[in-house]
Amino acid sequence: MSRPRLDNSERRVPTFQAPAPAASVNMSLSGNGSLSARIAPASGDRSSPPPDVDALRIALSKQTQPTADEITTYFSTRYVEVLILNLRGDLKLNDLIALANTDNRNDVLDHPGFRACIKLDLSHSSFGSFKKCYDAVLHPTTNKPLNVVAKQTIYTNTDNRVTVHPSRDQGIRLANELVCLAWAKALGRLVDDYIRQVVQKKAEGWKPRVARPAVHFVSAALAISQGQERAAAIYMVEEKIGGVFHKFINNASAKISDSLPSYLQEVALFLAFSQHAQYHLTNKQVFVSDFQGGYENAESDVILLTDPQIMTSPDLGRIFAEGNVRKSFQAFPEQHECNVFCEDFELKPLTGK
């Protein structure tokens, strides 16, 4: 099954039209300059009988001022015209190494981008440790709309209220999130290449004892509002994970989550193996952690992952995001437990245990 992607082919600005009403409305300026309307009955309409006076009385008695809860639905949807800058999907580790030695070390986004419209469902939002997430629909100016998730970083202010970061901080933090995602994808490709090399050395027809699961990080982009406001609203847009959300391995430990259902154990084992491979192939400098996500949708066998953390050797300094936990990296050799993937793909144990 093909995975949805944020396409950046040529587009036109969409026009959203409301359905035609049952009665035609002719808007015009009256003689005194006010806007007036003449509503003509739709063809086939019949005259209504006089209302039931008791029912009318009840209806009239309910015409109090609307409550805030009653009008919430009017404001629960917001359309935002945005510039979409896709995360480059083809970057390998050597590309990121080369990019790090340029003036554009964090330039992991496609330019010049394309314009689109995001429909945000403000009534369906959720909070993580560092982000607020909205269900959303991305309306490109060509191609069909995509169900996505729009994210913004958050903090707790002095009044103990969870607050979205202002635009400048938002841009910096979300750009850093996309850099982490780019490195996670590239380190995943490093494991892919390693697996291919091992398989090529095996006897013809060799297969690992456990089939490798289909695991990918989500496609993502930076979305910058294009309205007249001085401070642009900025979002990180990701393809939506349709299945149940699970944490496979968190960034506080190399241990696999003990709450995973049995049918996801092999996925978690493969992710633990990938950490071992990355640690080994980079000479103990870096690996990906905080693996979380779920099935692409109810019919798919593809696992989509989101919000990775890049764990690095403490001697490199404070780099990447706040989830790069020094103690977790240092404890990794002792905490990691080799599994069937480590054995089949010829990784040596990290300790003598």
Short mmCIF file of C-alpha atoms in Angstrom, two decimals, residues 244-250 255-266 268:
data_model
loop_
_atom_site.label_atom_id
_atom_site.label_comp_id
_atom_site.label_asym_id
_atom_site.label_seq_id
_atom_site.Cartn_x
_atom_site.Cartn_y
_atom_site.Cartn_z
CA VAL A 244 -3.64 3.07 17.74
CA PHE A 245 -0.66 5.04 19.07
CA HIS A 246 2.06 3.13 20.98
CA LYS A 247 5.37 3.92 22.64
CA PHE A 248 7.91 1.25 21.65
CA ILE A 249 11.09 2.52 23.35
CA ASN A 250 11.35 5.82 25.21
CA LYS A 255 14.32 -1.13 27.49
CA ILE A 256 11.36 -2.08 25.30
CA SER A 257 8.02 -0.88 26.67
CA ASP A 258 6.34 -3.59 28.75
CA SER A 259 2.85 -2.37 27.77
CA LEU A 260 3.09 -3.31 24.09
CA PRO A 261 0.62 -5.87 22.72
CA SER A 262 2.19 -9.14 21.60
CA TYR A 263 1.63 -8.44 17.90
CA LEU A 264 3.99 -5.43 18.13
CA GLN A 265 6.83 -7.18 19.96
CA GLU A 266 8.74 -7.93 16.76
CA ALA A 268 10.01 -3.25 19.05
#
